[in-house]
Tab-separated table of C-alpha atoms in Angstrom:
chain	number	residue	atom	x	y	z
A	1	MET	CA	-47.205	-31.941	-14.320
A	2	ARG	CA	-48.905	-28.589	-14.656
A	3	ILE	CA	-46.883	-26.013	-16.613
A	4	PRO	CA	-47.050	-22.444	-15.335
A	5	SER	CA	-48.313	-19.798	-17.646
A	6	LYS	CA	-45.677	-17.370	-18.933
A	7	ASN	CA	-47.767	-14.700	-17.027
A	8	ALA	CA	-47.900	-16.497	-13.871
A	9	ARG	CA	-46.703	-14.514	-10.657
A	10	GLN	CA	-43.563	-16.216	-9.404
A	11	THR	CA	-42.300	-15.790	-5.893
A	12	THR	CA	-38.913	-14.065	-5.495
A	13	VAL	CA	-36.202	-15.263	-3.290
A	14	PHE	CA	-37.168	-12.631	-0.658
A	15	GLU	CA	-40.551	-14.095	-0.444
A	16	ARG	CA	-39.952	-17.831	-0.355
A	17	SER	CA	-38.850	-18.021	3.189
A	18	PRO	CA	-40.132	-14.902	5.045
A	19	ILE	CA	-38.199	-13.853	8.140
A	20	PRO	CA	-40.067	-14.020	11.379
A	21	ASP	CA	-41.360	-10.608	12.625
A	22	ASN	CA	-39.798	-10.953	16.074
A	23	ILE	CA	-36.186	-11.050	14.379
A	24	ILE	CA	-37.167	-8.115	12.375
A	25	ALA	CA	-38.384	-6.145	15.421
A	26	ARG	CA	-35.435	-7.024	17.490
A	27	ALA	CA	-32.924	-5.952	14.849
A	28	LEU	CA	-34.723	-2.556	14.353
A	29	SER	CA	-35.672	-1.825	17.989
A	30	GLY	CA	-32.583	0.206	19.036
A	31	SER	CA	-31.930	1.869	15.658
A	32	ALA	CA	-31.646	5.705	15.535
A	33	LYS	CA	-33.711	7.841	12.897
A	34	GLY	CA	-31.172	9.755	10.829
A	35	SER	CA	-28.334	9.110	8.509
A	36	PHE	CA	-25.421	7.229	9.907
A	37	TRP	CA	-23.110	9.245	7.663
A	38	LEU	CA	-24.094	12.614	8.931
A	39	ALA	CA	-23.896	11.191	12.637
A	40	ASP	CA	-20.532	9.825	12.030
A	41	VAL	CA	-18.801	12.960	10.602
A	42	GLY	CA	-16.197	14.258	12.861
A	43	ASP	CA	-16.143	17.783	11.289
A	44	ARG	CA	-18.689	19.981	12.991
A	45	THR	CA	-17.696	23.075	11.168
A	46	VAL	CA	-20.585	25.708	10.931
A	47	TYR	CA	-20.652	28.197	8.297
A	48	PRO	CA	-22.380	31.645	8.684
A	49	GLN	CA	-25.722	32.620	7.450
A	50	LEU	CA	-26.344	35.361	4.849
A	51	THR	CA	-27.257	38.532	6.659
A	52	ALA	CA	-26.175	41.288	4.448
A	53	GLU	CA	-26.363	41.855	0.725
A	54	LEU	CA	-23.328	40.957	-1.214
A	55	ASP	CA	-21.920	40.651	-4.830
A	56	ALA	CA	-20.478	37.717	-6.543
A	57	ASP	CA	-18.914	36.527	-9.830
A	58	LEU	CA	-20.608	33.275	-9.344
A	59	ALA	CA	-23.388	32.227	-6.883
A	60	ILE	CA	-24.241	28.625	-6.470
A	61	VAL	CA	-27.395	27.461	-4.987
A	62	GLY	CA	-27.054	24.144	-3.191
A	63	GLY	CA	-24.517	22.725	-0.754
A	64	GLY	CA	-24.445	19.155	-1.785
A	65	TYR	CA	-21.732	17.369	-3.907
A	66	LEU	CA	-22.690	19.291	-7.192
A	67	GLY	CA	-22.673	22.745	-5.655
A	68	LEU	CA	-19.420	22.051	-3.674
A	69	TRP	CA	-17.393	20.452	-6.699
A	70	THR	CA	-18.704	23.345	-9.001
A	71	ALA	CA	-17.350	25.854	-6.336
A	72	ILE	CA	-13.990	24.257	-6.142
A	73	LYS	CA	-13.828	23.844	-10.099
A	74	ALA	CA	-14.680	27.551	-10.457
A	75	LYS	CA	-11.875	28.611	-8.056
A	76	GLN	CA	-9.467	26.368	-10.083
A	77	ARG	CA	-10.589	28.181	-13.216
A	78	GLY	CA	-9.779	31.542	-11.698
A	79	ILE	CA	-13.296	32.866	-10.986
A	80	ALA	CA	-12.652	35.500	-8.200
A	81	ARG	CA	-15.615	35.744	-5.840
A	82	VAL	CA	-17.665	32.497	-5.499
A	83	VAL	CA	-20.508	32.316	-3.123
A	84	LEU	CA	-22.359	29.162	-2.162
A	85	LEU	CA	-25.833	29.262	-0.561
A	86	GLU	CA	-27.218	26.295	1.264
A	87	SER	CA	-30.773	26.195	2.730
A	88	GLU	CA	-29.787	24.022	5.666
A	89	THR	CA	-26.336	22.744	6.289
A	90	VAL	CA	-23.602	21.352	3.867
A	91	GLY	CA	-24.378	17.703	2.899
A	92	TRP	CA	-27.769	17.734	4.763
A	93	ALA	CA	-29.839	16.295	1.944
A	94	ALA	CA	-28.934	13.558	-0.619
A	95	SER	CA	-25.184	14.065	-0.281
A	96	GLY	CA	-25.378	12.982	3.258
A	97	ARG	CA	-27.915	10.123	2.859
A	98	ASN	CA	-26.844	8.041	-0.058
A	99	GLY	CA	-24.848	4.777	-0.153
A	100	GLY	CA	-21.564	6.160	-1.080
A	101	PHE	CA	-21.329	4.200	-4.364
A	102	CYS	CA	-19.164	6.179	-6.745
A	103	GLU	CA	-19.666	4.837	-10.370
A	104	ALA	CA	-17.677	5.466	-13.541
A	105	SER	CA	-20.857	5.608	-15.488
A	106	ILE	CA	-22.360	8.957	-15.994
A	107	THR	CA	-25.445	7.532	-17.928
A	108	HIS	CA	-26.833	5.374	-15.212
A	109	GLY	CA	-25.206	2.156	-16.770
A	110	ASP	CA	-24.131	1.251	-20.310
A	111	LEU	CA	-27.527	-0.290	-21.116
A	112	ASN	CA	-29.482	2.975	-20.353
A	113	GLY	CA	-26.823	5.121	-22.278
A	114	GLU	CA	-26.821	2.806	-25.314
A	115	ALA	CA	-30.674	2.943	-25.559
A	116	ARG	CA	-30.694	6.827	-25.433
A	117	TRP	CA	-27.411	7.967	-26.990
A	118	PRO	CA	-25.893	5.072	-28.984
A	119	HIS	CA	-23.723	7.323	-31.259
A	120	ASP	CA	-22.344	9.101	-28.228
A	121	MET	CA	-21.692	5.997	-26.007
A	122	PRO	CA	-17.956	5.354	-26.757
A	123	THR	CA	-17.288	9.026	-25.807
A	124	LEU	CA	-19.667	8.836	-22.777
A	125	LYS	CA	-18.098	5.633	-21.518
A	126	ARG	CA	-14.619	7.170	-21.864
A	127	LEU	CA	-15.482	10.325	-20.243
A	128	GLY	CA	-17.130	8.398	-17.373
A	129	ASP	CA	-13.871	6.385	-16.866
A	130	GLU	CA	-11.803	9.488	-16.945
A	131	ASN	CA	-14.049	11.243	-14.514
A	132	LEU	CA	-13.633	8.653	-11.972
A	133	ASP	CA	-9.910	8.625	-12.220
A	134	ALA	CA	-9.919	12.422	-12.050
A	135	MET	CA	-12.113	12.417	-8.956
A	136	GLU	CA	-9.708	10.143	-7.223
A	137	ARG	CA	-6.903	12.261	-8.155
A	138	ASP	CA	-8.756	15.341	-6.733
A	139	ILE	CA	-9.395	13.585	-3.591
A	140	ALA	CA	-5.728	12.799	-3.145
A	141	GLU	CA	-4.676	16.383	-4.239
A	142	PHE	CA	-6.896	18.103	-1.872
A	143	GLY	CA	-6.213	15.590	0.982
A	144	LEU	CA	-9.834	14.640	1.323
A	145	ASP	CA	-10.332	12.251	4.232
A	146	VAL	CA	-13.472	10.463	2.840
A	147	ASP	CA	-12.721	6.592	3.319
A	148	TRP	CA	-12.106	6.321	-0.470
A	149	GLU	CA	-11.999	2.626	-1.783
A	150	ARG	CA	-11.482	1.665	-5.388
A	151	SER	CA	-12.830	-1.720	-4.568
A	152	GLY	CA	-15.087	-2.280	-7.513
A	153	ALA	CA	-18.718	-3.690	-7.607
A	154	LEU	CA	-20.514	-6.866	-7.805
A	155	ASP	CA	-23.731	-7.092	-9.849
A	156	VAL	CA	-25.326	-10.235	-8.527
A	157	ALA	CA	-28.024	-12.430	-9.960
A	158	VAL	CA	-30.413	-13.758	-7.249
A	159	GLU	CA	-33.097	-15.134	-9.565
A	160	GLU	CA	-32.564	-17.646	-12.437
A	161	HIS	CA	-33.654	-15.401	-15.298
A	162	GLU	CA	-31.068	-12.849	-14.165
A	163	LEU	CA	-28.126	-15.093	-15.081
A	164	GLU	CA	-28.491	-14.418	-18.748
A	165	TRP	CA	-27.897	-10.726	-18.050
A	166	LEU	CA	-24.593	-11.407	-16.695
A	167	GLU	CA	-21.951	-10.147	-19.254
A	168	ALA	CA	-18.321	-8.861	-18.709
A	169	ASP	CA	-18.098	-5.378	-20.362
A	170	GLY	CA	-14.186	-5.062	-20.697
A	171	PRO	CA	-10.979	-6.410	-19.562
A	172	ASP	CA	-11.550	-5.255	-15.893
A	173	SER	CA	-14.731	-7.266	-15.357
A	174	GLU	CA	-15.241	-10.880	-14.736
A	175	VAL	CA	-18.294	-13.154	-14.844
A	176	LEU	CA	-18.568	-15.246	-11.783
A	177	ASP	CA	-20.693	-18.503	-11.364
A	178	ALA	CA	-22.435	-19.214	-7.981
A	179	ALA	CA	-19.407	-20.852	-6.389
A	180	ALA	CA	-17.123	-18.026	-7.395
A	181	VAL	CA	-19.266	-15.255	-6.178
A	182	ARG	CA	-20.075	-16.870	-2.865
A	183	ALA	CA	-16.487	-17.172	-2.455
A	184	GLN	CA	-16.205	-13.465	-2.619
A	185	VAL	CA	-19.342	-12.818	-0.556
A	186	ASN	CA	-21.053	-15.761	1.163
A	187	SER	CA	-24.820	-15.314	0.478
A	188	PRO	CA	-27.073	-18.307	-0.353
A	189	THR	CA	-29.136	-15.954	-2.592
A	190	TYR	CA	-26.426	-15.580	-5.081
A	191	LEU	CA	-26.557	-17.649	-8.355
A	192	GLY	CA	-23.780	-15.506	-10.295
A	193	ALA	CA	-22.396	-12.258	-10.684
A	194	VAL	CA	-20.237	-9.683	-12.771
A	195	TRP	CA	-17.323	-8.364	-10.841
A	196	HIS	CA	-16.368	-4.958	-12.137
A	197	LYS	CA	-13.025	-4.467	-10.623
A	198	ARG	CA	-12.223	-0.833	-11.620
A	199	SER	CA	-15.342	1.199	-12.548
A	200	SER	CA	-16.588	1.607	-9.066
A	201	ALA	CA	-15.445	3.001	-5.728
A	202	LEU	CA	-16.786	3.505	-2.427
A	203	VAL	CA	-16.798	6.792	-0.094
A	204	HIS	CA	-18.173	7.949	3.072
A	205	PRO	CA	-20.846	10.364	1.900
A	206	GLY	CA	-21.054	12.697	4.845
A	207	LYS	CA	-17.085	12.966	5.059
A	208	LEU	CA	-17.081	13.686	1.349
A	209	ALA	CA	-19.540	16.651	1.701
A	210	LYS	CA	-17.825	18.045	4.691
A	211	GLU	CA	-14.354	17.693	3.210
A	212	LEU	CA	-15.393	19.346	-0.130
A	213	ALA	CA	-16.643	22.252	1.990
A	214	ARG	CA	-13.347	22.445	3.740
A	215	ALA	CA	-11.484	22.392	0.473
A	216	ALA	CA	-13.792	24.883	-1.133
A	217	SER	CA	-13.515	27.318	1.927
A	218	GLU	CA	-9.777	26.997	1.770
A	219	LEU	CA	-9.774	27.905	-1.859
A	220	GLY	CA	-11.748	31.064	-0.917
A	221	VAL	CA	-15.235	30.008	-1.550
A	222	GLU	CA	-17.742	31.774	0.777
A	223	ILE	CA	-20.017	29.158	2.071
A	224	LEU	CA	-23.367	30.427	3.666
A	225	GLU	CA	-25.576	27.855	5.482
A	226	ASN	CA	-29.125	28.209	6.597
A	227	SER	CA	-29.591	30.628	3.758
A	228	ARG	CA	-32.503	29.398	1.735
A	229	VAL	CA	-33.017	31.155	-1.650
A	230	ILE	CA	-36.638	32.009	-2.215
A	231	GLY	CA	-36.406	33.867	-5.479
A	232	LEU	CA	-34.378	34.439	-8.588
A	233	GLU	CA	-34.636	37.532	-10.756
A	234	ALA	CA	-32.792	38.678	-13.817
A	235	ARG	CA	-31.832	42.359	-13.387
A	236	GLY	CA	-31.492	44.937	-16.019
A	237	GLY	CA	-28.071	45.361	-17.490
A	238	GLY	CA	-26.986	41.745	-16.735
A	239	GLY	CA	-26.665	39.790	-13.628
A	240	ILE	CA	-28.999	37.805	-11.288
A	241	VAL	CA	-30.385	38.516	-7.938
A	242	LEU	CA	-30.888	35.583	-5.581
A	243	ARG	CA	-33.170	36.540	-2.666
A	244	THR	CA	-33.210	34.711	0.837
A	245	GLU	CA	-35.543	35.361	3.535
A	246	ARG	CA	-33.055	37.782	5.089
A	247	SER	CA	-31.008	39.285	2.334
A	248	ALA	CA	-29.810	38.822	-1.223
A	249	VAL	CA	-26.870	38.080	-3.516
A	250	ARG	CA	-26.219	39.888	-6.808
A	251	ALA	CA	-24.268	37.594	-9.032
A	252	HIS	CA	-22.808	37.827	-12.511
A	253	GLN	CA	-23.680	34.134	-13.097
A	254	VAL	CA	-25.565	31.298	-11.128
A	255	VAL	CA	-25.448	27.725	-10.820
A	256	LEU	CA	-28.592	25.855	-9.618
A	257	ALA	CA	-27.681	22.559	-7.813
A	258	THR	CA	-30.729	22.037	-5.972
A	259	ASN	CA	-31.157	18.202	-6.640
A	260	ALA	CA	-34.700	16.873	-5.771
A	261	PHE	CA	-35.896	20.306	-4.602
A	262	PRO	CA	-38.192	22.284	-6.883
A	263	SER	CA	-36.084	24.484	-9.326
A	264	LEU	CA	-36.000	28.258	-8.929
A	265	LEU	CA	-36.830	28.077	-12.685
A	266	LYS	CA	-40.267	26.818	-13.359
A	267	ARG	CA	-39.440	25.354	-16.716
A	268	TYR	CA	-37.550	22.540	-14.979
A	269	ARG	CA	-40.122	21.510	-12.387
A	270	LEU	CA	-41.757	18.836	-14.429
A	271	LEU	CA	-38.376	17.226	-15.406
A	272	THR	CA	-37.870	15.559	-12.092
A	273	VAL	CA	-39.890	13.779	-9.380
A	274	PRO	CA	-38.575	13.274	-5.870
A	275	VAL	CA	-38.475	9.416	-5.139
A	276	TYR	CA	-37.744	8.354	-1.500
A	277	ASP	CA	-35.150	5.787	-1.074
A	278	SER	CA	-34.090	4.196	2.245
A	279	ALA	CA	-31.255	2.541	4.004
A	280	LEU	CA	-30.392	0.586	7.023
A	281	MET	CA	-27.060	0.606	8.767
A	282	THR	CA	-25.847	-2.341	10.980
A	283	GLU	CA	-23.767	-2.358	14.009
A	284	PRO	CA	-20.074	-3.247	13.405
A	285	LEU	CA	-19.739	-6.897	12.577
A	286	SER	CA	-17.570	-9.201	14.903
A	287	ALA	CA	-14.575	-11.026	13.699
A	288	ALA	CA	-16.582	-14.279	13.605
A	289	GLN	CA	-19.333	-12.528	11.641
A	290	LEU	CA	-16.999	-11.237	9.032
A	291	ALA	CA	-15.484	-14.724	8.696
A	292	ASP	CA	-18.983	-15.939	8.041
A	293	ILE	CA	-19.630	-13.685	5.104
A	294	GLY	CA	-16.125	-13.244	3.638
A	295	TRP	CA	-16.359	-10.079	1.756
A	296	THR	CA	-12.526	-9.411	2.083
A	297	ASN	CA	-12.384	-7.511	-1.214
A	298	ARG	CA	-15.063	-5.155	0.156
A	299	GLN	CA	-16.787	-4.655	-3.188
A	300	GLY	CA	-20.133	-2.574	-3.473
A	301	ILE	CA	-23.007	-4.916	-4.264
A	302	GLY	CA	-26.225	-4.462	-6.256
A	303	ASP	CA	-28.731	-7.029	-7.308
A	304	LEU	CA	-30.176	-7.156	-10.855
A	305	ALA	CA	-33.811	-6.864	-10.138
A	306	ASN	CA	-36.006	-3.813	-11.128
A	307	GLN	CA	-36.638	-3.154	-7.557
A	308	PHE	CA	-32.980	-3.758	-6.568
A	309	HIS	CA	-31.032	-3.531	-3.393
A	310	TYR	CA	-27.639	-2.071	-2.906
A	311	TYR	CA	-25.110	-2.685	-0.097
A	312	ARG	CA	-21.569	-2.273	1.002
A	313	MET	CA	-19.211	-2.272	3.997
A	314	SER	CA	-18.159	0.790	6.011
A	315	LYS	CA	-14.668	1.409	7.125
A	316	ASP	CA	-15.624	0.191	10.594
A	317	ASP	CA	-17.160	-3.016	9.228
A	318	ARG	CA	-20.819	-2.131	9.268
A	319	ILE	CA	-23.093	-3.098	6.404
A	320	LEU	CA	-25.279	-0.488	4.699
A	321	PHE	CA	-28.392	-2.134	3.181
A	322	GLY	CA	-30.597	-0.078	1.001
A	323	GLY	CA	-32.851	0.434	-1.941
A	324	TYR	CA	-35.814	-1.733	-3.171
A	325	ASP	CA	-38.820	0.170	-1.865
A	326	ALA	CA	-38.621	3.508	-3.673
A	327	ILE	CA	-41.665	5.627	-2.688
A	328	TYR	CA	-43.145	8.747	-4.591
A	329	HIS	CA	-45.502	10.970	-2.596
A	330	TYR	CA	-48.359	12.740	-4.195
A	331	GLY	CA	-47.451	16.501	-5.065
A	332	ARG	CA	-43.782	16.178	-5.607
A	333	ARG	CA	-43.163	17.421	-2.094
A	334	VAL	CA	-39.721	16.929	-0.426
A	335	ASP	CA	-40.825	16.652	3.180
A	336	SER	CA	-39.137	15.326	6.383
A	337	ALA	CA	-42.498	13.627	7.165
A	338	HIS	CA	-41.697	11.190	4.376
A	339	GLU	CA	-38.431	9.824	5.767
A	340	TYR	CA	-39.441	7.276	8.320
A	341	ARG	CA	-41.767	4.771	6.746
A	342	ASP	CA	-41.747	1.673	8.994
A	343	GLU	CA	-42.912	-0.674	6.515
A	344	THR	CA	-40.197	0.168	4.205
A	345	PHE	CA	-37.655	-0.364	7.082
A	346	ARG	CA	-39.265	-3.863	7.895
A	347	THR	CA	-38.990	-4.815	4.328
A	348	LEU	CA	-35.392	-3.963	4.244
A	349	ALA	CA	-34.447	-5.816	7.303
A	350	SER	CA	-36.259	-8.946	6.148
A	351	HIS	CA	-34.476	-8.897	2.945
A	352	PHE	CA	-31.090	-8.321	4.777
A	353	PHE	CA	-31.458	-11.458	6.732
A	354	THR	CA	-32.682	-13.429	3.644
A	355	THR	CA	-29.398	-12.316	2.006
A	356	PHE	CA	-27.312	-13.042	5.109
A	357	PRO	CA	-29.069	-15.540	7.193
A	358	GLN	CA	-25.785	-16.312	9.190
A	359	LEU	CA	-25.954	-12.817	10.622
A	360	GLU	CA	-29.414	-13.273	12.444
A	361	GLY	CA	-29.039	-11.356	15.793
A	362	LEU	CA	-27.194	-8.572	14.316
A	363	THR	CA	-28.902	-5.216	14.952
A	364	PHE	CA	-29.308	-1.880	13.046
A	365	SER	CA	-27.808	1.205	14.446
A	366	HIS	CA	-29.457	3.769	12.040
A	367	ARG	CA	-32.297	3.949	9.521
A	368	TRP	CA	-33.135	6.825	7.275
A	369	SER	CA	-34.522	7.977	3.852
A	370	GLY	CA	-33.833	10.639	1.409
A	371	ALA	CA	-35.204	11.974	-1.809
A	372	ILE	CA	-33.614	11.112	-5.224
A	373	ASP	CA	-34.127	13.559	-8.068
A	374	THR	CA	-35.480	11.127	-10.479
A	375	SER	CA	-35.485	12.114	-14.261
A	376	SER	CA	-37.058	10.225	-17.090
A	377	GLN	CA	-33.672	9.615	-18.714
A	378	TYR	CA	-32.270	8.168	-15.387
A	379	CYS	CA	-29.327	10.497	-15.423
A	380	ALA	CA	-28.513	14.214	-15.286
A	381	PHE	CA	-29.825	16.802	-17.661
A	382	TYR	CA	-28.498	20.251	-18.162
A	383	GLY	CA	-29.781	23.703	-18.878
A	384	LEU	CA	-28.484	27.237	-19.703
A	385	ASP	CA	-30.976	30.072	-19.223
A	386	LEU	CA	-31.514	33.904	-19.059
A	387	GLY	CA	-28.846	34.833	-21.473
A	388	GLY	CA	-26.270	32.225	-20.427
A	389	ARG	CA	-26.108	33.495	-16.899
A	390	VAL	CA	-27.896	30.597	-15.160
A	391	ALA	CA	-26.773	26.993	-15.504
A	392	THR	CA	-28.740	23.962	-14.143
A	393	ALA	CA	-27.931	20.214	-13.586
A	394	ALA	CA	-30.440	17.840	-11.890
A	395	GLY	CA	-32.048	14.491	-12.383
A	396	PHE	CA	-28.979	12.196	-11.318
A	397	THR	CA	-31.416	9.475	-10.338
A	398	GLY	CA	-29.390	8.099	-7.513
A	399	LEU	CA	-25.994	7.844	-9.132
A	400	GLY	CA	-24.746	11.513	-8.574
A	401	VAL	CA	-21.777	10.712	-6.239
A	402	GLY	CA	-19.328	10.488	-9.186
A	403	ALA	CA	-21.556	12.038	-11.822
A	404	THR	CA	-21.645	15.387	-10.016
A	405	HIS	CA	-17.893	15.793	-10.400
A	406	PHE	CA	-18.482	15.535	-14.128
A	407	ALA	CA	-21.441	17.731	-14.100
A	408	ALA	CA	-19.460	20.624	-12.479
A	409	GLU	CA	-17.188	20.849	-15.281
A	410	VAL	CA	-20.084	20.785	-17.890
A	411	LEU	CA	-21.865	23.616	-15.998
A	412	LEU	CA	-18.819	25.854	-15.810
A	413	ASP	CA	-18.046	25.053	-19.474
A	414	LEU	CA	-21.706	26.103	-20.281
A	415	LEU	CA	-21.400	29.471	-18.410
A	416	ALA	CA	-18.106	30.167	-20.130
A	417	GLY	CA	-19.647	29.812	-23.322
A	418	LEU	CA	-17.071	26.981	-24.298
A	419	ALA	CA	-17.757	24.403	-27.016
A	420	THR	CA	-16.065	21.329	-25.454
A	421	GLU	CA	-16.331	17.603	-25.925
A	422	ARG	CA	-18.640	17.610	-22.767
A	423	THR	CA	-20.966	20.332	-23.943
A	424	GLU	CA	-21.401	18.831	-27.442
A	425	LEU	CA	-22.905	15.517	-26.060
A	426	ALA	CA	-26.516	14.846	-26.945
A	427	MET	CA	-27.040	14.121	-23.134
A	428	VAL	CA	-25.999	17.615	-22.406
A	429	LYS	CA	-27.949	19.352	-25.340
A	430	LYS	CA	-31.142	17.625	-24.986
A	431	LYS	CA	-33.876	17.628	-22.077
A	432	PRO	CA	-35.507	14.460	-20.774
A	433	THR	CA	-39.163	13.793	-21.363
A	434	PRO	CA	-41.074	15.702	-18.584
A	435	PHE	CA	-43.175	13.728	-15.972
A	436	PRO	CA	-46.842	14.833	-16.295
A	437	PRO	CA	-48.406	17.259	-13.654
A	438	GLU	CA	-50.514	15.926	-10.710
A	439	PRO	CA	-52.667	14.083	-10.324
A	440	PHE	CA	-51.322	12.252	-13.474
A	441	ALA	CA	-47.850	11.997	-12.106
A	442	TYR	CA	-48.908	10.079	-9.102
A	443	ALA	CA	-50.978	7.769	-10.982
A	444	ALA	CA	-48.160	7.158	-13.659
A	445	VAL	CA	-45.538	6.485	-11.042
A	446	GLN	CA	-47.675	4.119	-9.160
A	447	ALA	CA	-48.506	2.236	-12.292
A	448	MET	CA	-44.904	2.164	-13.180
A	449	ARG	CA	-43.918	0.888	-9.707
A	450	ALA	CA	-46.468	-1.888	-10.068
A	451	SER	CA	-45.300	-2.917	-13.519
A	452	LEU	CA	-41.669	-3.139	-12.292
A	453	ASP	CA	-42.632	-5.256	-9.501
A	454	ALA	CA	-44.652	-7.552	-11.874
A	455	ALA	CA	-41.732	-7.933	-14.131
A	456	ASP	CA	-39.624	-9.031	-11.118
A	457	HIS	CA	-42.286	-11.805	-10.565
A	458	ARG	CA	-42.329	-12.773	-14.169
A	459	ALA	CA	-38.884	-13.718	-15.140
A	460	GLY	CA	-38.167	-10.040	-16.137
A	461	ARG	CA	-40.847	-9.811	-18.745
A	462	ARG	CA	-41.927	-6.269	-19.168
A	463	ASN	CA	-45.495	-5.513	-19.652
A	464	LEU	CA	-47.231	-3.120	-22.289
A	465	LEU	CA	-46.849	-0.031	-19.990
A	466	LEU	CA	-43.122	-0.628	-19.516
A	467	ARG	CA	-42.466	-1.199	-23.102
A	468	ALA	CA	-44.440	1.865	-24.123
A	469	ALA	CA	-42.510	3.924	-21.599
A	470	ASP	CA	-39.195	2.705	-22.881
A	471	ALA	CA	-40.312	3.582	-26.331
A	472	VAL	CA	-40.870	7.213	-25.608
A	473	GLY	CA	-38.017	7.660	-23.093
A	474	LEU	CA	-40.153	7.915	-19.866
A	475	GLY	CA	-38.712	5.874	-17.183
A	476	PHE	CA	-38.624	5.340	-13.459
A	477	ASP	CA	-35.830	3.767	-11.266
A	478	SER	CA	-35.091	3.329	-7.558
């Protein structure tokens, strides 16, 4: 018998029995281009455009989760005039395109947090748990109709080497063997899992954005859509001027919540790269199909590969299936032309039917992509600039649904000059390692992606590049 080299490339579960092209083509043939979540939102409220100069106590740039939570929390803290400027429409970008996974972790998982801020991790973990509970209370208090489900999450092993990574992290998590996890969700790819029963929730992303805007507006926040900010200037005597193409806002303080888009402050532009993540949404499953897969506890699911998949059920029994094929485009541009990469959607469809072969014949209703604001520390960083008048948070790296709720409080603490448990965190005080400028950024990201793929094909073994990146705190994640 020939014993394979430890460096031999192994086929993954998604490569061993490829799905025929005709099945993939048929499943994708009728799918609409665009986010299911945004198409499914019943609220069609349109907010006005900025057409005349105005003054504000706090101006917020960005109408996604971070900007909207900050606006709401600002009003709760008694800030009089809060103005929110959105370049397109509320929730149009990442907040309307994500998977709707709302995690307790504010560090992109315990392992990442422990590697970067080991002394702060007990506090970070507690604050993350408290944040998820607080977000749940806020959703109830404001009566937000967002399909909230505190259903927990399954981290599933689909390769033998991933089994050794399965470990319970507290009384509310449980390690499952192959039979136990398949009793939860029936996929032949599952070898084991950890079930985190309280540290994860699901939400309808589009409804969350629209409902947050409604709540903010009812509190007195002035939301202005189609009002792209093209310049930021510090004016003499204090205050900031935000210029749009048609007018301007003069504000005492400003929050920048622009996610993957280039920051209005140049000093932050190398701290993120926009990485495109993609997803498919199926048509609703029939009663027979639901019986075939089980999934009665409706957990969110993610596998343990470097290039991982995430998937979940919607309220009307569709399956969202996304991840794996994260793409960076040269030049850091966020561009709608990057949103429909056929190769990515075919790959996702193939992997979907490998995961659930009993659902062959099911079709996809929607396909879409969106840009993730990826930072080298995998989670948000913070900044306070221009004499304490401009606060920034960015770099959530795909886990911002819950973490933006926490970040809103951090930003308001910073602007208020408060020394709180949140502001004293090393994660808040220190900036991540910047990504290099082009052409080096593109070369580095492609090399990193190739290395992550290689690790998935070599039983998780990380090569020299990945180990060096780990050592200096420069990362990449989908």
